[in-house]
Coordinates of N, CA and C in Angstrom, one line a residue:
X1 N 105.4 121.9 135.5 CA 104.9 122.7 134.4 C 105.2 124.2 134.7
X2 N 106.4 124.6 134.3 CA 106.9 125.9 134.7 C 106.0 127.1 134.2
X3 N 105.5 127.0 132.9 CA 104.7 128.1 132.4 C 103.4 128.2 133.1
X4 N 102.8 127.1 133.4 CA 101.5 127.1 134.2 C 101.7 127.7 135.6
X5 N 102.9 127.3 136.2 CA 103.2 127.8 137.5 C 103.3 129.3 137.5
X6 N 104.0 129.8 136.5 CA 104.1 131.3 136.4 C 102.7 131.9 136.2
X7 N 101.9 131.3 135.3 CA 100.5 131.9 135.1 C 99.8 131.9 136.4
X8 N 99.8 130.8 137.2 CA 99.1 130.7 138.4 C 99.6 131.7 139.5
X9 N 100.9 132.0 139.5 CA 101.4 133.0 140.5 C 100.8 134.3 140.1
X10 N 100.8 134.7 138.9 CA 100.2 136.0 138.5 C 98.7 136.1 138.8
X11 N 98.0 135.0 138.5 CA 96.6 135.0 138.8 C 96.3 135.1 140.3
X12 N 97.1 134.5 141.1 CA 96.9 134.6 142.6 C 97.1 136.1 143.0
X13 N 98.2 136.7 142.5 CA 98.5 138.1 142.9 C 97.3 139.0 142.6
X14 N 96.8 138.8 141.4 CA 95.6 139.6 140.9 C 94.4 139.3 141.7
X15 N 94.1 138.0 141.9 CA 92.9 137.6 142.6 C 92.9 138.2 144.0
X16 N 94.0 138.2 144.7 CA 94.1 138.8 146.0 C 93.8 140.3 146.0
X17 N 94.3 140.9 144.9 CA 94.1 142.4 144.8 C 92.6 142.7 144.5
X18 N 92.0 141.9 143.6 CA 90.6 142.1 143.2 C 89.6 141.7 144.3
X19 N 90.1 141.0 145.3 CA 89.1 140.6 146.3 C 88.5 141.8 147.1
X20 N 89.2 142.9 147.0 CA 88.7 144.1 147.7 C 87.6 144.8 146.9
X21 N 87.4 144.4 145.7 CA 86.4 145.1 144.8 C 85.1 144.4 144.9
X22 N 84.0 145.2 144.7 CA 82.7 144.7 144.8 C 82.2 144.2 143.4
X23 N 82.9 144.5 142.3 CA 82.6 144.1 141.0 C 82.9 142.6 140.8
X24 N 82.0 141.9 140.0 CA 82.3 140.6 139.7 C 83.3 140.5 138.6
X25 N 84.4 139.8 138.9 CA 85.5 139.7 138.0 C 85.8 138.2 137.7
X26 N 85.9 137.9 136.4 CA 86.1 136.5 135.9 C 87.4 136.5 135.1
X27 N 88.2 135.5 135.4 CA 89.5 135.3 134.7 C 89.3 134.5 133.4
X28 N 89.8 135.1 132.3 CA 89.6 134.4 131.0 C 91.0 134.4 130.3
X29 N 91.1 134.0 129.0 CA 92.3 134.1 128.3 C 93.3 133.0 128.5
X30 N 94.5 133.1 127.9 CA 95.4 132.1 127.9 C 96.0 131.7 129.2
X31 N 96.0 132.6 130.2 CA 96.5 132.3 131.5 C 95.8 131.2 132.3
X32 N 94.5 131.0 131.9 CA 93.7 130.0 132.6 C 93.4 128.8 131.8
X33 N 94.0 128.7 130.6 CA 93.7 127.5 129.7 C 93.9 126.2 130.4
X34 N 95.0 126.1 131.1 CA 95.3 124.7 131.7 C 94.3 124.4 132.8
X35 N 93.6 125.3 133.4 CA 92.6 125.0 134.4 C 91.5 124.2 133.9
X36 N 91.3 124.2 132.6 CA 90.3 123.4 131.9 C 90.7 122.0 131.5
X37 N 92.0 121.7 131.8 CA 92.5 120.4 131.3 C 92.8 119.4 132.4
X38 N 92.5 118.2 132.1 CA 92.7 117.1 133.2 C 93.5 115.9 132.7
X39 N 94.2 116.0 131.6 CA 95.0 114.9 131.1 C 96.3 115.0 131.9
X40 N 96.6 114.0 132.8 CA 97.8 114.0 133.6 C 99.1 114.0 132.7
X41 N 99.0 113.6 131.5 CA 100.2 113.5 130.6 C 100.3 114.7 129.7
X42 N 99.6 115.8 130.0 CA 99.5 116.9 129.1 C 100.9 117.6 129.0
X43 N 101.1 118.2 127.8 CA 102.3 119.0 127.6 C 102.2 120.3 128.4
X44 N 103.4 121.0 128.4 CA 103.4 122.3 129.1 C 102.6 123.3 128.3
X45 N 101.8 124.1 129.0 CA 101.0 125.1 128.4 C 101.9 126.3 127.9
X46 N 101.4 127.0 126.9 CA 102.2 128.1 126.4 C 102.3 129.2 127.5
X47 N 103.4 129.9 127.5 CA 103.6 131.1 128.5 C 102.7 132.2 127.9
X48 N 102.1 133.0 128.8 CA 101.3 134.1 128.4 C 102.0 135.4 128.9
X49 N 101.9 136.5 128.1 CA 102.5 137.7 128.5 C 101.6 138.6 129.4
X50 N 100.3 138.2 129.4 CA 99.4 139.0 130.2 C 98.3 138.2 130.7
X51 N 97.5 138.7 131.6 CA 96.4 138.0 132.2 C 95.1 138.8 131.8
X52 N 94.1 138.1 131.4 CA 92.9 138.8 130.9 C 91.8 138.5 132.0
X53 N 91.0 139.5 132.3 CA 89.8 139.4 133.1 C 88.7 140.2 132.5
X54 N 87.5 139.7 132.8 CA 86.2 140.4 132.4 C 85.6 140.9 133.6
X55 N 85.1 142.1 133.6 CA 84.4 142.7 134.8 C 83.0 143.1 134.4
X56 N 82.1 142.8 135.3 CA 80.7 143.2 135.1 C 80.5 144.6 135.5
X57 N 80.0 145.4 134.5 CA 79.8 146.8 134.7 C 78.5 147.2 134.1
X58 N 77.9 148.3 134.6 CA 76.5 148.7 134.1 C 76.5 149.9 133.2
X59 N 77.6 150.7 133.3 CA 77.6 151.9 132.4 C 79.0 152.5 132.5
X60 N 79.2 153.5 131.7 CA 80.5 154.2 131.6 C 80.9 154.8 133.0
X61 N 79.9 155.2 133.7 CA 80.2 155.8 135.0 C 80.8 154.8 136.0
X62 N 80.3 153.5 135.9 CA 80.8 152.5 136.8 C 82.2 152.1 136.4
X63 N 82.5 152.2 135.1 CA 83.9 152.0 134.7 C 84.8 153.0 135.2
X64 N 84.4 154.3 135.2 CA 85.2 155.4 135.7 C 85.5 155.2 137.2
X65 N 84.5 154.7 138.0 CA 84.6 154.4 139.4 C 85.6 153.3 139.6
X66 N 85.5 152.3 138.8 CA 86.4 151.1 138.9 C 87.9 151.6 138.6
X67 N 88.1 152.4 137.6 CA 89.4 152.9 137.2 C 90.0 153.6 138.4
X68 N 89.2 154.4 139.1 CA 89.7 155.2 140.2 C 90.2 154.3 141.3
X69 N 89.3 153.2 141.6 CA 89.7 152.3 142.6 C 91.0 151.5 142.3
X70 N 91.1 151.1 141.0 CA 92.3 150.4 140.6 C 93.5 151.2 140.8
X71 N 93.5 152.5 140.4 CA 94.6 153.4 140.6 C 95.0 153.5 142.1
X72 N 94.1 153.6 142.9 CA 94.4 153.7 144.4 C 95.0 152.4 144.9
X73 N 94.7 151.3 144.2 CA 95.2 150.0 144.6 C 96.6 149.7 144.1
X74 N 97.1 150.6 143.2 CA 98.4 150.5 142.6 C 98.4 150.0 141.2
X75 N 97.3 149.9 140.5 CA 97.2 149.5 139.1 C 97.5 150.8 138.3
X76 N 98.4 150.7 137.3 CA 98.8 151.8 136.5 C 98.4 151.5 135.0
X77 N 97.8 152.5 134.4 CA 97.5 152.3 132.9 C 98.7 152.1 132.1
X78 N 98.7 151.1 131.3 CA 99.9 150.9 130.4 C 99.7 151.7 129.1
X79 N 100.1 153.0 129.3 CA 99.8 154.0 128.2 C 100.6 153.7 127.0
X80 N 101.7 153.0 127.1 CA 102.6 152.8 126.0 C 102.2 151.6 125.1
X81 N 101.3 150.8 125.6 CA 100.8 149.6 124.9 C 99.8 149.9 123.8
X82 N 99.1 151.0 123.9 CA 98.0 151.3 123.0 C 96.8 150.6 123.2
X83 N 96.7 149.7 124.3 CA 95.6 148.9 124.6 C 94.8 149.7 125.7
X84 N 93.6 150.1 125.4 CA 92.9 151.0 126.3 C 92.5 150.4 127.7
X85 N 92.4 149.1 127.7 CA 92.0 148.4 129.0 C 93.2 147.8 129.7
X86 N 94.4 148.1 129.3 CA 95.6 147.4 129.9 C 96.2 148.2 131.1
X87 N 96.5 147.4 132.1 CA 97.1 147.9 133.3 C 98.4 147.1 133.7
X88 N 99.2 147.8 134.5 CA 100.4 147.1 135.1 C 100.2 147.1 136.6
X89 N 100.4 145.9 137.2 CA 100.3 145.8 138.6 C 101.4 144.8 139.1
X90 N 102.3 145.4 139.9 CA 103.5 144.6 140.3 C 104.2 143.9 139.2
X91 N 104.4 144.6 138.1 CA 105.0 144.0 136.9 C 104.2 143.0 136.1
X92 N 102.9 142.8 136.5 CA 102.0 141.9 135.9 C 101.2 142.8 134.9
X93 N 101.1 142.3 133.6 CA 100.3 143.0 132.6 C 98.9 142.4 132.7
X94 N 97.9 143.2 132.9 CA 96.5 142.7 133.0 C 95.6 143.5 132.1
X95 N 94.8 142.8 131.3 CA 93.7 143.5 130.5 C 92.4 143.3 131.3
X96 N 91.8 144.4 131.7 CA 90.6 144.4 132.4 C 89.5 144.9 131.5
X97 N 88.7 143.9 131.0 CA 87.7 144.2 129.9 C 86.3 144.2 130.4
X98 N 85.5 145.2 130.0 CA 84.1 145.3 130.4 C 83.3 144.3 129.6
X99 N 82.1 143.9 130.2 CA 81.3 143.0 129.5 C 80.3 143.7 128.5
X100 N 80.3 145.0 128.6 CA 79.4 145.8 127.8 C 80.1 146.6 126.7
X101 N 79.8 146.3 125.4 CA 80.5 147.0 124.3 C 80.4 148.5 124.4
X102 N 79.3 149.0 125.0 CA 79.1 150.5 125.0 C 80.1 151.2 125.9
X103 N 80.8 150.5 126.7 CA 81.7 151.2 127.7 C 83.0 151.6 127.0
X104 N 83.7 150.6 126.4 CA 85.0 151.0 125.7 C 84.9 150.8 124.2
X105 N 83.8 150.4 123.7 CA 83.6 150.2 122.2 C 84.0 148.9 121.7
X106 N 84.2 147.9 122.6 CA 84.5 146.5 122.2 C 84.1 145.6 123.3
X107 N 83.9 144.4 123.0 CA 83.7 143.3 124.0 C 83.7 142.0 123.2
X108 N 83.4 140.9 123.8 CA 83.2 139.6 123.2 C 81.8 139.2 123.4
X109 N 81.1 138.7 122.4 CA 79.7 138.4 122.5 C 79.4 137.4 123.6
X110 N 80.3 136.6 124.1 CA 80.1 135.6 125.1 C 80.4 136.0 126.5
X111 N 80.9 137.2 126.6 CA 81.3 137.7 128.0 C 80.2 137.8 129.0
X112 N 79.1 138.3 128.5 CA 78.0 138.5 129.5 C 77.4 137.2 129.9
X113 N 77.3 136.2 129.0 CA 76.8 134.9 129.4 C 77.8 134.2 130.3
X114 N 79.1 134.4 129.9 CA 80.1 133.8 130.8 C 80.1 134.3 132.2
X115 N 79.9 135.6 132.3 CA 79.9 136.2 133.6 C 78.7 135.7 134.4
X116 N 77.5 135.6 133.8 CA 76.3 135.2 134.4 C 76.4 133.7 134.9
X117 N 77.2 132.9 134.2 CA 77.2 131.5 134.5 C 78.6 131.1 135.0
X118 N 79.4 132.0 135.5 CA 80.8 131.7 135.9 C 80.8 130.6 137.1
X119 N 81.9 129.9 137.1 CA 82.2 128.9 138.1 C 83.3 129.3 139.0
X120 N 83.2 128.8 140.2 CA 84.3 129.0 141.2 C 85.3 128.0 141.1
X121 N 86.6 128.4 140.9 CA 87.7 127.5 140.8 C 88.7 127.7 142.0
X122 N 89.0 126.7 142.7 CA 89.9 126.8 143.9 C 91.3 126.6 143.4
X123 N 92.1 127.6 143.6 CA 93.5 127.5 143.2 C 94.3 126.7 144.3
X124 N 94.3 127.1 145.5 CA 94.8 126.5 146.7 C 94.9 127.5 147.8
X125 N 95.2 127.1 149.0 CA 95.3 128.0 150.1 C 94.0 128.8 150.3
X126 N 92.9 128.2 149.9 CA 91.6 128.8 150.1 C 91.3 130.0 149.2
X127 N 92.2 130.2 148.2 CA 92.0 131.3 147.2 C 91.1 130.8 146.0
X128 N 90.0 131.4 145.9 CA 89.1 131.1 144.8 C 89.0 132.2 143.7
X129 N 88.9 131.8 142.5 CA 88.6 132.7 141.4 C 87.4 132.3 140.6
X130 N 86.9 133.2 139.8 CA 85.8 132.9 138.9 C 86.3 132.6 137.5
X131 N 85.8 131.6 136.8 CA 86.2 131.3 135.4 C 84.9 130.9 134.7
X132 N 84.9 131.0 133.4 CA 83.8 130.6 132.5 C 83.6 129.1 132.6
X133 N 82.4 128.6 132.4 CA 82.2 127.2 132.1 C 83.0 126.8 130.8
X134 N 83.4 125.6 130.7 CA 84.2 125.2 129.5 C 83.6 125.6 128.2
X135 N 82.3 125.4 128.0 CA 81.8 125.7 126.6 C 81.8 127.2 126.3
X136 N 81.6 128.0 127.4 CA 81.6 129.5 127.1 C 83.0 130.0 127.0
X137 N 84.0 129.4 127.7 CA 85.4 129.7 127.5 C 85.8 129.4 126.0
X138 N 85.4 128.3 125.5 CA 85.7 127.9 124.2 C 85.0 128.8 123.2
X139 N 83.8 129.1 123.4 CA 83.0 130.0 122.6 C 83.7 131.4 122.5
X140 N 84.1 131.9 123.6 CA 84.8 133.2 123.7 C 86.1 133.1 122.9
X141 N 86.8 132.0 123.0 CA 88.1 131.8 122.2 C 87.8 131.8 120.7
X142 N 86.7 131.1 120.3 CA 86.4 131.0 118.9 C 86.0 132.4 118.4
X143 N 85.3 133.2 119.2 CA 84.9 134.5 118.8 C 86.2 135.4 118.6
X144 N 87.1 135.2 119.5 CA 88.4 136.0 119.4 C 89.1 135.5 118.1
X145 N 89.1 134.2 117.9 CA 89.8 133.6 116.7 C 89.2 134.2 115.4
X146 N 87.9 134.3 115.4 CA 87.2 134.7 114.2 C 87.5 136.2 113.9
X147 N 87.9 137.0 114.9 CA 88.2 138.4 114.7 C 89.6 138.6 114.0
X148 N 90.3 137.5 113.9 CA 91.7 137.6 113.3 C 92.6 138.6 114.0
X149 N 92.4 138.8 115.3 CA 93.2 139.7 116.0 C 94.7 139.3 116.1
X150 N 94.9 137.9 116.0 CA 96.3 137.4 116.0 C 96.7 136.9 114.6
X151 N 95.9 137.2 113.6 CA 96.3 136.8 112.2 C 95.5 135.6 111.8
X152 N 95.6 135.3 110.5 CA 94.9 134.2 109.9 C 95.8 133.0 109.7
X153 N 97.0 133.1 110.1 CA 97.9 131.9 110.0 C 97.8 131.2 111.4
X154 N 97.0 130.1 111.4 CA 96.7 129.5 112.7 C 97.9 128.7 113.2
X155 N 98.9 128.5 112.5 CA 100.2 127.9 113.1 C 100.8 128.8 114.1
X156 N 100.5 130.1 114.0 CA 101.1 131.1 114.9 C 100.1 131.9 115.7
X157 N 98.8 131.5 115.7 CA 97.8 132.2 116.4 C 97.5 131.7 117.8
X158 N 97.7 132.5 118.8 CA 97.6 132.1 120.2 C 96.2 131.7 120.6
X159 N 95.2 132.3 120.0 CA 93.8 131.8 120.3 C 93.6 130.4 119.8
X160 N 94.1 130.1 118.6 CA 93.9 128.8 118.0 C 94.7 127.8 118.9
X161 N 95.9 128.2 119.3 CA 96.8 127.3 120.1 C 96.1 127.0 121.4
X162 N 95.4 127.9 122.0 CA 94.6 127.7 123.3 C 93.5 126.7 123.0
X163 N 92.8 126.8 121.9 CA 91.7 125.9 121.5 C 92.2 124.5 121.4
X164 N 93.3 124.4 120.6 CA 93.9 123.1 120.4 C 94.4 122.4 121.7
X165 N 95.0 123.2 122.6 CA 95.4 122.7 123.9 C 94.3 122.1 124.7
X166 N 93.2 122.8 124.7 CA 92.0 122.2 125.5 C 91.5 121.0 124.8
X167 N 91.3 121.0 123.5 CA 90.8 119.7 122.8 C 91.8 118.6 123.0
X168 N 93.0 118.9 123.1 CA 94.1 117.8 123.2 C 94.2 117.3 124.7
X169 N 93.8 118.1 125.6 CA 94.0 117.8 127.0 C 92.8 117.7 128.0
X170 N 91.6 117.9 127.4 CA 90.4 117.7 128.2 C 89.8 116.3 127.8
X171 N 89.9 115.4 128.7 CA 89.6 114.0 128.4 C 88.2 113.7 127.9
X172 N 87.2 114.4 128.4 CA 85.8 114.1 128.1 C 85.2 115.2 127.3
X173 N 86.0 116.0 126.6 CA 85.5 117.2 125.9 C 84.5 116.9 124.9
X174 N 84.6 115.8 124.2 CA 83.7 115.4 123.1 C 82.3 115.2 123.7
X175 N 82.2 114.4 124.8 CA 81.0 114.1 125.4 C 80.3 115.4 126.0
X176 N 81.2 116.2 126.6 CA 80.7 117.4 127.2 C 80.0 118.4 126.2
X177 N 80.6 118.5 125.1 CA 80.0 119.4 124.1 C 78.8 118.7 123.4
X178 N 78.9 117.5 123.1 CA 77.7 116.8 122.5 C 76.5 116.8 123.4
X179 N 76.7 116.8 124.7 CA 75.6 116.8 125.7 C 75.0 118.1 125.9
X180 N 75.5 119.2 125.4 CA 75.0 120.5 125.5 C 73.7 120.6 124.8
X181 N 72.8 121.5 125.3 CA 71.5 121.7 124.6 C 71.2 123.2 124.6
X182 N 72.0 124.0 123.9 CA 71.8 125.5 123.9 C 72.5 126.1 122.7
X183 N 72.4 127.4 122.6 CA 73.0 128.1 121.5 C 74.5 128.1 121.5
X184 N 75.1 127.8 122.6 CA 76.6 127.7 122.6 C 77.0 126.5 121.8
X185 N 76.3 125.4 122.0 CA 76.6 124.2 121.2 C 76.5 124.4 119.7
X186 N 75.5 125.1 119.3 CA 75.4 125.4 117.8 C 76.5 126.3 117.4
X187 N 76.9 127.3 118.2 CA 78.0 128.1 117.8 C 79.3 127.3 117.7
X188 N 79.6 126.4 118.7 CA 80.8 125.6 118.6 C 80.8 124.7 117.4
X189 N 79.6 124.1 117.1 CA 79.5 123.2 116.0 C 79.8 124.0 114.7
X190 N 79.3 125.2 114.6 CA 79.5 126.0 113.4 C 81.0 126.4 113.3
X191 N 81.6 126.7 114.4 CA 83.0 127.1 114.4 C 83.9 126.0 114.0
X192 N 83.6 124.8 114.5 CA 84.4 123.6 114.2 C 84.2 123.2 112.7
X193 N 83.0 123.3 112.3 CA 82.7 123.1 110.8 C 83.5 124.0 109.9
X194 N 83.6 125.2 110.3 CA 84.4 126.2 109.6 C 85.9 125.8 109.6
X195 N 86.4 125.4 110.7 CA 87.8 125.0 110.8 C 88.1 123.8 109.9
X196 N 87.2 122.9 109.9 CA 87.4 121.6 109.1 C 87.5 121.9 107.6
X197 N 87.0 123.1 107.2 CA 87.0 123.4 105.8 C 88.3 124.1 105.4
X198 N 89.1 124.5 106.3 CA 90.3 125.1 106.0 C 91.3 124.1 105.3
X199 N 91.9 124.6 104.2 CA 92.7 123.6 103.4 C 93.9 123.0 104.1
X200 N 94.4 123.7 105.1 CA 95.6 123.2 105.7 C 95.4 123.0 107.2
X201 N 94.2 122.6 107.6 CA 93.9 122.5 109.0 C 94.7 121.4 109.7
X202 N 95.0 120.3 109.0 CA 95.9 119.3 109.7 C 97.2 119.9 110.1
X203 N 97.8 120.6 109.2 CA 99.1 121.2 109.5 C 99.0 122.3 110.6
X204 N 97.9 123.0 110.6 CA 97.7 124.1 111.6 C 97.5 123.4 113.0
X205 N 96.8 122.3 113.0 CA 96.7 121.6 114.3 C 98.0 121.1 114.8
X206 N 98.6 120.4 113.9 CA 99.9 119.7 114.2 C 101.0 120.7 114.6
X207 N 101.0 121.9 114.1 CA 102.0 122.9 114.5 C 101.8 123.3 115.9
X208 N 100.7 123.1 116.5 CA 100.4 123.5 117.9 C 100.5 122.3 118.9
X209 N 101.1 121.2 118.4 CA 101.2 120.0 119.3 C 102.7 119.6 119.3
X210 N 103.0 118.8 120.3 CA 104.4 118.3 120.4 C 104.7 117.4 119.2
X211 N 105.9 117.6 118.6 CA 106.2 117.0 117.4 C 106.2 115.4 117.5
X212 N 106.6 114.9 118.6 CA 106.8 113.5 118.7 C 105.4 112.7 118.6
X213 N 104.4 113.4 119.0 CA 103.0 112.7 119.0 C 102.0 113.5 118.2
X214 N 102.5 114.4 117.4 CA 101.5 115.3 116.7 C 100.6 114.6 115.7
X215 N 101.1 113.6 115.0 CA 100.3 112.9 114.0 C 99.1 112.2 114.6
X216 N 99.3 111.5 115.7 CA 98.2 110.7 116.3 C 97.2 111.7 117.0
X217 N 97.8 112.7 117.6 CA 97.0 113.7 118.4 C 96.1 114.6 117.4
X218 N 96.7 114.9 116.3 CA 96.0 115.6 115.2 C 94.8 114.8 114.8
X219 N 95.0 113.5 114.5 CA 93.9 112.7 114.0 C 92.9 112.5 115.1
X220 N 93.2 112.5 116.3 CA 92.3 112.4 117.4 C 91.4 113.6 117.5
X221 N 92.1 114.8 117.4 CA 91.3 116.1 117.5 C 90.4 116.2 116.3
X222 N 90.8 115.9 115.1 CA 89.9 115.9 114.0 C 88.7 115.0 114.1
X223 N 89.0 113.8 114.7 CA 87.9 112.9 114.9 C 86.9 113.4 115.9
X224 N 87.4 114.1 117.0 CA 86.5 114.7 118.0 C 85.6 115.8 117.3
X225 N 86.2 116.6 116.5 CA 85.5 117.7 115.9 C 84.4 117.2 114.9
X226 N 84.8 116.2 114.1 CA 83.8 115.6 113.2 C 82.6 115.0 113.9
X227 N 82.9 114.3 115.0 CA 81.8 113.7 115.8 C 80.9 114.8 116.4
X228 N 81.5 115.9 116.9 CA 80.7 117.0 117.5 C 79.7 117.6 116.5
X229 N 80.2 117.8 115.3 CA 79.3 118.5 114.3 C 78.3 117.7 113.6
X230 N 78.3 116.4 113.9 CA 77.3 115.5 113.3 C 75.9 115.8 113.7

């Protein structure tokens, strides 16, 4: 899986760089999507242009300190992108996002909970990274999807594509979500219910699957969603 291999290489480079920081840093976004999947027959994951991480910060002052440390480590602000939290490190584009909305004026409502409940994931060679639990990763993806940052055409929306990839390739995802007993489950149920009301949802799901098996896989995903919201 070439795309996932490239994603992992970039994650490793960043993880080694971040290891010198005292801040808690968790990897999120499309670069880590396949880490949540366990179907051995899964299709290749989409390539990502950047790597997203969330960092635990307490105030604007702590963000300024972090920025100074990053610059000394070789991270450069990507001033041409127009994205305030974007850096370049050894040709890797990385968005370093705070968990507190007051620091840069934006965040994702699930970042704090994801940071507090992060899991250790072993890549290999003894290199560990932090990622969100499955349900909080999905919740953060749905929150991003609801913002329409990548548009309302879900055939071309990378947040929706990531959601579909996980539902298609996490073997026990239905049971895992059904067995939750918290506000995250309610949020996921509401989000899935909203998706099922979209007039062209079958086409939108199918567009994000391999053509040869898209009909059966679309039906399976819809069945999982309907069972979860019951």
